[in-house]
Coordinates of C-alpha atoms and ligand atoms in Angstrom, one line a residue:
M1 CA 0.0 0.0 0.0
C2 CA 1.2 3.5 -0.7
L3 CA 0.2 6.6 1.1
G4 CA 0.8 9.5 -1.2
D5 CA -0.3 13.1 -1.2
E6 CA -3.8 12.1 -0.3
R7 CA -4.4 9.8 2.7
E8 CA -7.8 9.0 1.3
V9 CA -6.3 7.5 -1.8
G10 CA -4.0 5.5 0.3
F11 CA -6.8 4.1 2.3
E12 CA -8.9 3.4 -0.7
C13 CA -6.0 1.4 -2.0
L14 CA -5.9 -0.5 1.3
R15 CA -9.7 -1.0 1.3
V16 CA -9.6 -2.4 -2.2
R17 CA -6.9 -4.9 -1.3
L18 CA -8.7 -5.9 1.8
E19 CA -12.0 -6.3 0.0
Q20 CA -10.5 -8.4 -2.8
G21 CA -10.4 -11.1 -0.1
G22 CA -10.3 -14.8 -0.8
V23 CA -6.6 -15.1 -1.0
G24 CA -4.9 -17.5 1.5
G25 CA -3.0 -16.2 4.4
V26 CA -3.6 -15.0 8.0
G27 CA -4.0 -11.4 7.5
V28 CA -2.6 -8.1 6.1
F29 CA 0.5 -6.9 8.0
L30 CA 1.0 -3.3 7.6
C31 CA 3.4 -0.6 8.7
L32 CA 2.1 2.9 8.0
R33 CA 4.2 6.0 7.7
G34 CA 3.6 8.4 10.5
R35 CA 3.9 11.4 8.3
V36 CA 1.3 14.2 8.4
R37 CA 3.2 16.2 5.9
H38 CA 2.3 16.0 2.3
Q39 CA 5.1 15.0 0.0
E40 CA 5.5 17.3 -3.0
G41 CA 5.8 15.4 -6.3
G42 CA 3.8 12.3 -5.8
A43 CA 3.4 9.2 -3.8
E44 CA 5.8 7.4 -1.6
H45 CA 6.8 3.9 -2.3
G46 CA 8.2 1.0 -0.5
C47 CA 5.9 1.1 2.5
A48 CA 4.9 -2.4 1.9
G49 CA 4.8 -5.1 -0.7
Q50 CA 7.7 -7.4 -1.7
P51 CA 11.2 -6.2 -0.9
S52 CA 13.5 -5.5 -3.8
E53 CA 15.9 -8.1 -5.1
E54 CA 18.7 -5.7 -3.9
A55 CA 17.3 -5.9 -0.4
L56 CA 17.0 -9.6 -0.5
R57 CA 20.6 -10.0 -1.4
G58 CA 21.8 -8.0 1.6
G59 CA 21.8 -8.8 5.3
T60 CA 21.7 -12.1 7.2
A61 CA 19.2 -15.0 6.7
A62 CA 17.2 -13.6 9.6
D63 CA 17.1 -10.2 7.9
R64 CA 15.8 -11.8 4.7
M65 CA 13.2 -13.8 6.5
M66 CA 11.8 -10.7 8.1
S67 CA 10.8 -9.4 4.7
H68 CA 7.1 -8.7 5.0
R69 CA 4.3 -9.7 2.7
I70 CA 1.0 -8.3 2.1
V71 CA -1.8 -10.8 1.9
P72 CA -5.2 -9.3 0.9
V73 CA -8.0 -10.5 3.1
H74 CA -11.6 -9.2 3.7
V75 CA -12.1 -7.4 6.9
G76 CA -15.4 -5.6 6.4
R77 CA -17.4 -3.2 4.4
S78 CA -16.9 0.3 3.2
S79 CA -16.2 3.2 5.4
N80 CA -18.6 5.9 6.3
V81 CA -15.9 7.7 8.3
H82 CA -16.0 11.4 8.0
R83 CA -12.5 12.4 6.9
E84 CA -10.9 15.8 7.4
H85 CA -8.1 17.1 5.4
I86 CA -5.1 18.4 7.1
Q87 CA -4.5 21.9 6.1
T88 CA -0.9 22.9 5.8
N89 CA -0.3 25.9 8.0
R90 CA 3.1 27.5 7.6
T91 CA 2.4 30.8 9.5
L92 CA 4.9 29.7 12.1
Q93 CA 7.9 29.7 9.9
I94 CA 10.5 27.2 11.0
E95 CA 13.4 29.5 10.3
A96 CA 12.1 32.3 12.4
V97 CA 11.4 30.0 15.2
L98 CA 14.9 28.6 15.1
R99 CA 16.4 32.0 15.0
Q100 CA 14.5 33.0 18.0
D101 CA 15.4 29.8 19.8
T102 CA 19.1 30.0 19.1
G103 CA 19.5 33.7 19.4
G104 CA 20.9 33.5 15.9
N105 CA 23.9 31.4 17.1
P106 CA 25.4 30.1 13.8
R107 CA 26.6 26.8 15.4
L108 CA 22.9 26.0 16.4
L109 CA 21.5 27.4 13.2
G110 CA 23.9 25.3 11.1
A111 CA 24.1 21.6 10.7
A112 CA 22.2 21.0 13.9
R113 CA 19.2 23.0 12.8
A114 CA 17.0 20.0 12.4
S115 CA 17.5 18.9 15.9
V116 CA 17.1 22.1 17.7
F117 CA 14.3 21.8 20.1
T118 CA 12.1 24.9 19.8
A119 CA 9.0 23.6 21.4
R120 CA 8.7 25.9 24.4
E121 CA 9.1 29.1 22.3
V122 CA 6.4 27.9 20.0
V123 CA 4.1 26.5 22.6
R124 CA 4.3 29.7 24.5
E125 CA 2.3 31.1 21.7
E126 CA -0.3 28.4 22.2
P127 CA -3.4 28.8 24.3
A128 CA -3.1 27.2 27.7
G129 CA -4.9 23.9 27.9
R130 CA -3.7 22.8 24.5
L131 CA -1.6 19.8 24.0
S132 CA 1.0 19.8 21.2
F133 CA 3.5 17.3 20.3
G134 CA 7.2 17.6 19.9
G135 CA 8.5 14.8 17.8
R136 CA 11.5 16.6 16.6
Q137 CA 14.3 15.1 18.5
S138 CA 16.3 12.9 16.2
Y139 CA 19.4 10.9 17.2
E140 CA 21.6 9.2 14.7
R141 CA 24.7 6.9 14.5
A142 CA 26.6 5.2 11.7
F143 CA 25.4 1.6 11.5
T144 CA 27.1 -1.4 9.9
D145 CA 25.7 -4.2 12.0
S146 CA 23.0 -6.7 11.0
P147 CA 19.5 -5.4 11.5
S148 CA 18.3 -8.6 13.0
A149 CA 21.2 -8.8 15.5
L150 CA 20.2 -5.2 16.5
Y151 CA 16.5 -6.3 16.9
E152 CA 17.6 -9.1 19.2
R153 CA 19.7 -6.8 21.3
V154 CA 17.0 -4.1 21.5
L155 CA 14.3 -6.6 22.2
A156 CA 16.2 -8.4 24.9
A157 CA 16.9 -5.1 26.7
N158 CA 13.4 -3.7 26.1
P159 CA 10.7 -6.3 25.9
A160 CA 7.7 -4.6 24.4
P161 CA 4.1 -5.5 23.6
Y162 CA 4.5 -4.1 20.0
A163 CA 7.9 -5.2 18.7
A164 CA 8.9 -5.9 15.1
H165 CA 11.8 -6.0 12.8
L166 CA 10.5 -5.0 9.4
N167 CA 12.6 -5.3 6.3
L168 CA 11.1 -2.5 4.1
G169 CA 13.0 -3.4 1.0
R170 CA 15.9 -1.5 -0.6
A171 CA 18.1 -2.2 2.4
E172 CA 15.7 -0.2 4.7
H173 CA 14.8 -1.7 8.0
L174 CA 12.8 -0.8 11.0
V175 CA 13.4 -2.2 14.4
I176 CA 10.6 -1.3 16.9
V177 CA 10.0 -1.9 20.5
S178 CA 6.9 0.1 21.1
P179 CA 5.1 0.2 24.4
E180 CA 2.0 1.7 23.0
L181 CA -1.2 0.2 21.5
F182 CA -2.6 2.3 18.8
V183 CA -6.0 0.6 18.3
R184 CA -7.1 -3.0 18.3
S185 CA -10.4 -4.7 17.8
R186 CA -11.8 -8.0 18.9
G187 CA -15.2 -8.6 17.2
R188 CA -17.2 -5.4 17.7
R189 CA -15.1 -4.2 20.7
I190 CA -12.3 -1.8 20.0
E191 CA -9.7 -0.6 22.4
S192 CA -6.9 1.9 22.6
A193 CA -4.4 2.8 25.3
P194 CA -2.9 6.3 25.0
I195 CA 0.3 6.9 26.9
A196 CA 1.3 10.3 28.2
G197 CA 3.5 10.9 31.3
T198 CA 7.0 9.4 31.3
A199 CA 9.7 9.0 34.0
A200 CA 13.0 7.1 34.2
R201 CA 12.9 4.1 36.3
G202 CA 14.7 4.2 39.6
A203 CA 17.6 2.0 40.6
N204 CA 15.3 -0.2 42.8
A205 CA 11.8 -0.7 43.9
I206 CA 11.9 2.0 46.5
E207 CA 13.1 4.6 44.1
D208 CA 10.5 3.3 41.6
F209 CA 7.8 3.9 44.2
Q210 CA 9.0 7.5 44.8
I211 CA 9.3 8.3 41.1
L212 CA 5.8 6.7 40.5
R213 CA 4.4 8.8 43.3
D214 CA 5.8 12.0 41.7
L215 CA 4.5 10.9 38.3
L216 CA 1.0 10.3 39.6
L217 CA 1.0 13.6 41.4
S218 CA 2.3 15.5 38.5
D219 CA -0.4 17.9 37.3
K220 CA 1.2 18.2 33.9
A221 CA 1.3 14.5 33.2
D222 CA -2.4 14.4 34.3
S223 CA -3.4 17.3 32.0
E224 CA -1.5 15.7 29.1
L225 CA -3.2 12.3 29.6
V226 CA -6.7 13.7 30.2
M227 CA -6.4 15.8 27.0
C228 CA -5.3 12.6 25.1
T229 CA -8.3 10.7 26.5
D230 CA -10.7 13.4 25.4
V231 CA -9.5 13.2 21.9
D232 CA -9.4 9.5 21.9
R233 CA -13.0 9.3 23.2
N234 CA -13.9 11.6 20.3
D235 CA -12.2 9.4 17.8
K236 CA -14.2 6.4 19.1
S237 CA -17.5 8.2 19.3
L238 CA -17.2 8.6 15.5
V239 CA -17.6 4.9 14.9
C240 CA -18.9 3.4 18.2
E241 CA -22.5 2.8 19.5
P242 CA -23.9 5.7 21.4
G243 CA -22.9 5.4 25.1
S244 CA -20.5 2.5 24.6
V245 CA -17.3 4.5 24.8
Q246 CA -15.7 4.0 28.2
V247 CA -12.5 4.8 30.1
I248 CA -11.8 1.5 31.8
A249 CA -8.5 2.5 33.3
H250 CA -7.4 5.9 34.3
R251 CA -3.7 6.7 34.8
D252 CA -2.7 3.1 34.9
V253 CA 1.0 2.5 35.2
E254 CA 3.0 0.6 32.7
T255 CA 6.7 0.0 33.0
T256 CA 9.5 -0.9 30.6
P257 CA 12.9 -1.8 32.0
R258 CA 14.1 1.8 31.7
L259 CA 10.8 3.9 31.8
M260 CA 7.5 4.1 33.5
H261 CA 4.5 5.6 31.9
T262 CA 0.9 6.6 32.8
V263 CA -1.7 5.1 30.5
E264 CA -5.5 5.2 29.9
H265 CA -7.5 2.3 28.5
I266 CA -10.5 3.3 26.5
T267 CA -13.0 0.9 24.9
G268 CA -16.0 1.2 22.7
T269 CA -18.4 -1.1 20.6
L270 CA -18.4 -0.5 16.9
R271 CA -21.7 0.8 15.4
D272 CA -23.4 -1.1 12.7
G273 CA -21.8 -0.4 9.3
Y274 CA -18.4 0.3 10.7
S275 CA -15.4 -2.1 10.6
A276 CA -12.0 -2.4 12.2
L277 CA -10.6 -0.4 9.4
D278 CA -13.0 2.5 10.2
A279 CA -11.8 2.3 13.8
F280 CA -8.3 2.5 12.5
I281 CA -8.9 5.5 10.4
S282 CA -11.0 7.4 13.0
H283 CA -8.1 7.2 15.4
M284 CA -5.5 8.5 13.0
W285 CA -3.1 9.9 13.8
A286 CA -2.9 8.9 17.4
V287 CA -3.5 11.8 19.7
T288 CA -0.4 10.9 21.8
V289 CA 1.9 11.6 18.8
T290 CA -0.1 14.6 17.4
G291 CA -1.8 16.5 20.2
A292 CA -5.1 18.1 21.1
P293 CA -7.2 19.5 19.5
K294 CA -6.0 17.2 16.8
I295 CA -6.3 19.3 13.6
G296 CA -4.6 22.3 15.3
A297 CA -1.9 20.1 16.7
M298 CA -1.1 18.6 13.3
Q299 CA -0.9 22.1 11.9
F300 CA 1.6 22.9 14.7
I301 CA 3.6 19.8 13.6
E302 CA 3.5 20.8 10.0
A303 CA 4.7 24.2 10.8
T304 CA 7.4 23.4 13.3
E305 CA 8.9 20.0 12.7
T306 CA 11.8 20.4 10.6
S307 CA 11.9 17.1 8.8
A308 CA 9.1 14.7 7.8
R309 CA 8.4 12.0 10.3
G310 CA 8.8 9.1 7.8
W311 CA 7.9 5.9 9.7
Y312 CA 8.1 7.6 13.1
A313 CA 4.7 7.9 15.0
G314 CA 2.8 5.8 12.3
A315 CA 1.3 2.4 13.1
F316 CA 2.3 -1.2 12.5
G317 CA 0.3 -4.4 13.1
A318 CA -2.1 -6.6 11.3
F319 CA -5.6 -6.9 10.0
L320 CA -6.6 -10.5 10.6
C321 CA -8.9 -12.8 8.4
N322 CA -11.6 -12.8 11.1
G323 CA -12.0 -9.0 10.8
D324 CA -10.0 -8.2 14.0
M325 CA -6.9 -5.9 14.0
D326 CA -4.1 -5.1 16.3
F327 CA -1.8 -2.1 15.8
G328 CA 1.0 -0.6 17.8
I329 CA 2.3 3.0 17.4
T330 CA 5.7 3.2 15.7
I331 CA 7.6 4.8 18.5
R332 CA 10.9 3.6 20.1
A333 CA 11.9 2.7 16.6
V334 CA 15.3 2.5 14.9
H335 CA 15.2 3.4 11.2
L336 CA 18.1 1.8 9.4
V337 CA 18.9 3.2 6.0
D338 CA 22.0 4.3 4.0
G339 CA 24.4 3.0 6.7
M340 CA 22.8 5.1 9.3
A341 CA 20.6 4.3 12.4
R342 CA 18.1 7.0 13.2
V343 CA 16.0 7.2 16.4
R344 CA 13.4 9.8 16.8
A345 CA 11.6 10.6 20.0
G346 CA 9.0 13.1 21.0
N347 CA 6.8 14.0 23.9
S348 CA 3.7 15.9 24.9
L349 CA 4.1 19.6 25.3
L350 CA 1.9 22.1 27.2
A351 CA 2.2 25.9 27.5
R352 CA 3.9 25.3 30.8
S353 CA 6.5 22.9 29.4
V354 CA 10.1 23.5 30.3
T355 CA 12.5 23.0 27.4
A356 CA 15.3 21.3 29.3
Y357 CA 12.9 18.8 30.9
E358 CA 11.3 18.0 27.6
E359 CA 14.6 17.6 25.9
A360 CA 15.7 15.2 28.7
E361 CA 12.6 13.2 28.3
C362 CA 13.2 12.7 24.6
A363 CA 16.8 11.7 25.2
L364 CA 15.5 9.3 27.9
K365 CA 13.1 7.6 25.4
A366 CA 15.8 7.2 22.8
A367 CA 18.5 6.1 25.2
A368 CA 17.7 2.4 25.4
L369 CA 17.8 2.1 21.6
L370 CA 21.0 4.2 21.2
D371 CA 22.7 2.0 23.8
A372 CA 21.7 -1.1 21.8
I373 CA 23.0 0.4 18.6
D374 CA 26.3 1.4 20.3
Q375 CA 26.8 -2.2 21.5
H376 CA 27.4 -3.5 18.0
P377 CA 30.7 -5.3 17.4
G378 CA 32.3 -2.3 15.9
G379 CA 30.8 0.1 18.3
P380 CA 32.3 1.6 21.6
D381 CA 32.8 -0.9 24.3
L382 CA 30.3 -0.8 27.1
E383 CA 32.1 0.0 30.4
V384 CA 31.6 -2.9 32.6
P385 CA 32.8 -2.2 36.1
P386 CA 35.0 -5.0 37.5
D387 CA 33.5 -7.1 40.2
P388 CA 34.8 -6.0 43.7
P389 CA 37.2 -8.5 45.2
T390 CA 35.3 -11.0 47.4
P391 CA 36.6 -12.9 50.4
Q392 CA 36.4 -16.4 49.1
G393 CA 35.7 -19.3 51.4
L394 CA 35.1 -17.5 54.7
R395 CA 32.8 -19.6 56.7
V396 CA 29.8 -17.7 58.1
L397 CA 27.4 -19.2 60.6
I398 CA 24.0 -17.5 60.7
V399 CA 22.1 -18.1 63.9
D400 CA 18.5 -17.9 63.1
H401 CA 16.2 -16.4 65.7
E402 CA 13.0 -17.1 63.9
D403 CA 13.1 -13.9 61.9
S404 CA 12.0 -13.0 58.4
F405 CA 15.3 -11.5 57.4
V406 CA 17.5 -14.6 58.1
H407 CA 17.8 -15.8 54.5
T408 CA 18.1 -12.3 53.1
L409 CA 21.1 -11.8 55.4
A410 CA 22.5 -15.2 54.3
D411 CA 22.1 -14.0 50.7
Y412 CA 24.1 -10.9 51.4
F413 CA 27.0 -13.0 52.7
R414 CA 26.7 -15.5 49.8
R415 CA 26.8 -12.6 47.4
A416 CA 30.2 -11.6 49.0
G417 CA 31.5 -15.0 48.3
C418 CA 31.1 -16.5 51.9
D419 CA 30.4 -20.1 52.6
T420 CA 27.2 -19.7 54.6
T421 CA 25.4 -22.1 57.0
T422 CA 22.2 -21.2 58.8
I423 CA 21.1 -22.9 62.0
R424 CA 17.9 -22.3 64.0
S425 CA 18.6 -21.4 67.6
D426 CA 16.6 -23.5 70.0
R427 CA 14.5 -21.4 72.4
G428 CA 16.2 -21.3 75.8
T429 CA 19.2 -23.6 74.9
G430 CA 20.7 -21.8 71.9
I431 CA 23.1 -23.8 69.7
A432 CA 24.9 -26.9 70.9
E433 CA 28.7 -26.5 71.2
A434 CA 29.2 -29.7 69.3
F435 CA 27.6 -28.1 66.3
L436 CA 29.5 -24.9 66.6
D437 CA 32.7 -27.0 66.7
Q438 CA 31.7 -28.8 63.6
A439 CA 30.7 -25.7 61.8
S440 CA 34.0 -24.0 62.8
P441 CA 32.9 -20.5 61.7
D442 CA 35.1 -17.6 60.8
L443 CA 32.2 -15.3 61.6
I444 CA 29.1 -15.8 63.7
V445 CA 26.0 -13.7 62.7
L446 CA 23.2 -13.4 65.2
S447 CA 20.0 -12.7 63.2
P448 CA 17.2 -10.4 64.2
G449 CA 14.2 -12.0 65.9
P450 CA 11.1 -11.5 67.8
G451 CA 11.1 -11.0 71.6
S452 CA 14.2 -10.6 73.6
P453 CA 17.7 -12.3 73.3
G454 CA 17.3 -14.2 76.6
E455 CA 14.5 -16.2 75.1
F456 CA 16.9 -17.7 72.6
G457 CA 19.8 -18.5 75.0
T458 CA 22.1 -16.2 73.0
G459 CA 24.5 -16.0 75.9
R460 CA 25.7 -19.5 75.2
V461 CA 26.8 -18.7 71.6
L462 CA 28.4 -15.5 72.6
A463 CA 30.4 -17.2 75.4
Y464 CA 31.5 -19.8 72.8
A465 CA 32.6 -17.1 70.3
T466 CA 34.4 -15.1 73.1
S467 CA 36.3 -18.0 74.3
R468 CA 37.5 -18.9 70.8
R469 CA 38.0 -15.3 69.7
I470 CA 35.4 -15.7 66.8
P471 CA 34.0 -12.3 65.6
V472 CA 30.3 -11.9 66.0
F473 CA 27.9 -9.6 64.0
G474 CA 24.5 -8.9 65.4
V475 CA 21.5 -7.5 63.7
C476 CA 18.7 -6.1 65.8
L477 CA 17.9 -8.8 68.3
G478 CA 21.5 -10.1 67.6
M479 CA 22.9 -6.7 68.3
Q480 CA 20.8 -6.5 71.5
A481 CA 22.2 -9.9 72.5
I482 CA 25.7 -8.6 72.2
G483 CA 24.8 -5.5 74.3
E484 CA 23.2 -7.6 77.0
Y485 CA 26.1 -10.0 77.0
L486 CA 28.4 -7.1 77.6
G487 CA 26.1 -5.8 80.5
A488 CA 23.8 -3.3 78.7
E489 CA 20.2 -3.1 80.0
L490 CA 17.4 -3.6 77.4
K491 CA 14.2 -1.5 77.7
P492 CA 11.1 -1.8 75.5
L493 CA 10.3 1.1 73.2
P494 CA 7.3 3.2 74.1
A495 CA 5.4 1.8 71.1
P496 CA 6.1 -1.3 69.0
A497 CA 8.3 -0.4 66.0
H498 CA 8.4 -3.8 64.2
G499 CA 7.6 -3.4 60.5
V500 CA 7.2 0.4 60.8
R501 CA 9.2 2.5 58.3
S502 CA 11.6 4.9 59.9
A503 CA 14.4 7.2 58.6
V504 CA 17.9 5.8 58.7
S505 CA 20.5 8.4 59.4
R506 CA 24.2 8.0 58.7
I507 CA 26.6 9.0 61.5
D508 CA 30.1 10.2 60.7
A509 CA 33.3 8.3 61.7
S510 CA 34.0 10.4 64.8
E511 CA 30.5 9.8 66.1
S512 CA 30.8 6.1 65.6
N513 CA 34.3 6.1 67.3
R514 CA 32.8 7.9 70.3
L515 CA 30.0 5.3 70.5
A516 CA 32.5 2.5 70.3
A517 CA 34.7 4.1 73.0
D518 CA 31.7 4.6 75.3
G519 CA 30.7 1.0 75.0
P520 CA 27.3 -0.4 74.7
R521 CA 26.3 0.9 78.2
G522 CA 26.0 4.3 76.6
L523 CA 23.4 3.1 74.2
D524 CA 19.7 2.8 74.6
A525 CA 19.4 -0.7 73.3
A526 CA 16.2 0.2 71.6
S527 CA 17.8 2.9 69.5
Ligands
ISJ621 C1 6.2 9.9 21.2 C2 6.8 9.2 22.0 O1 6.2 9.0 23.3 C3 4.8 9.4 23.4 C4 4.7 10.4 24.4 C5 4.8 10.2 25.8 C6 4.8 11.3 26.8 O2 4.6 12.4 26.5 O3 5.0 10.9 28.0 C7 4.7 8.8 26.2 C8 4.5 7.8 25.2 C9 4.2 8.1 23.9 O4 2.8 8.3 23.7 C10 8.1 8.7 21.8 O5 8.5 7.8 22.5 O6 8.7 9.2 20.8

């Protein structure tokens, strides 16, 4: 299928091919260009169909196998969808915007012109409460690797619900790991899931939680998503039964290994006379990659994006023989052509957007892909920090006082290369000396536990360790046991603190030396 100057012509081509039907195969696999800009001088080619001989000769076997085929199938009847033409609006002249943005700096105005991020200056002109889309950040690298090898690397690092390696012919490839559903249908039910609101994942679950909390509390992310939802509901109302359009999830959270997003899920039931293809057309182009209100946002894109989007922000997926369809949005995609790998990224912009943040967000979205490109055999080596030296073979005996951190503790010691044994301490009697002799530990770790040390006969283990000069490390109840053994008095806290989150503060070296010199008597055992 070719989308040329007129989208309608393109869709009629598609419709004709779909309605030919009757040819074997499972469905029509499509990848649509995400351009909203008209191309002077005629139609574009190579969006689908058989790849050229030239393309088939190049690349690995896997690259060649990824060549896609169009198989006509029947998916439904003709469209009644009302279509609107996109008017080209060039009142905001790109050059003027760039000059304003760069203050006429020739370095920025020169070769980097196409990647200068001008969104804020332009958006500032926009009425508040309007969502525009900045799809202008483009990153590129020389690329000589195999496209299928890149796909495997990218996918392994970024598992995604909409992933594909498409051989587009003429040695042009797309590698896509998109998190975003464009629109899908199952029978009469259609569904989309606009994403707006992005943050980098934290280093661990605790950081993730804080980042997620900030994202959910972000007014800006909320406004972006709500505006997207309004447009998406509007898209659905064009083809759905009255009253059937529903937001079934609001600001749901979806994560990829490097990012977290807030997402809506919106469903509707197709009206009689409309097919999956109508649903596809009515959602074009997805609000999350254009903006709101849609037509004005597309005019903004026309006027301000300095290069045509090409495949970026289009859609890829399949129309199936049973009339269903499932399409993802072509974002998080690497476009491979002419020995270059290009990654484009964009984001939602509001009048209150701050350029630096938006720029950083684009870079963040592209980073996982760029890292995978850079890892190719001829690319720069990834810096892998050497493992810290680990004390091999130290025998650690962990005395278990019925606590829920015992095996976590053991895991820490194992990670450090220790040979770890865990033994449950009998209540009242502790650990038999014969066992301690047999274990012959280099370190004894007294675990946390409920109650007080005396209940576990910890004194017996400590006496054993002292007599043989074996170091002891105590955690919580274990530490209290050491304190009590050395004569400290234990007092209960005013209120139970088990399982309650509390701040941990770091004390400096002089403070810890003072505490050590004062001995455990100076400590409130509960602190
Ligand atoms: C357009 C992109 O991302 C879109 C914009 C998002 C946002 O503004 O937070 C999130 C996901 C996508 O809908 C992209 O990755 O290039």
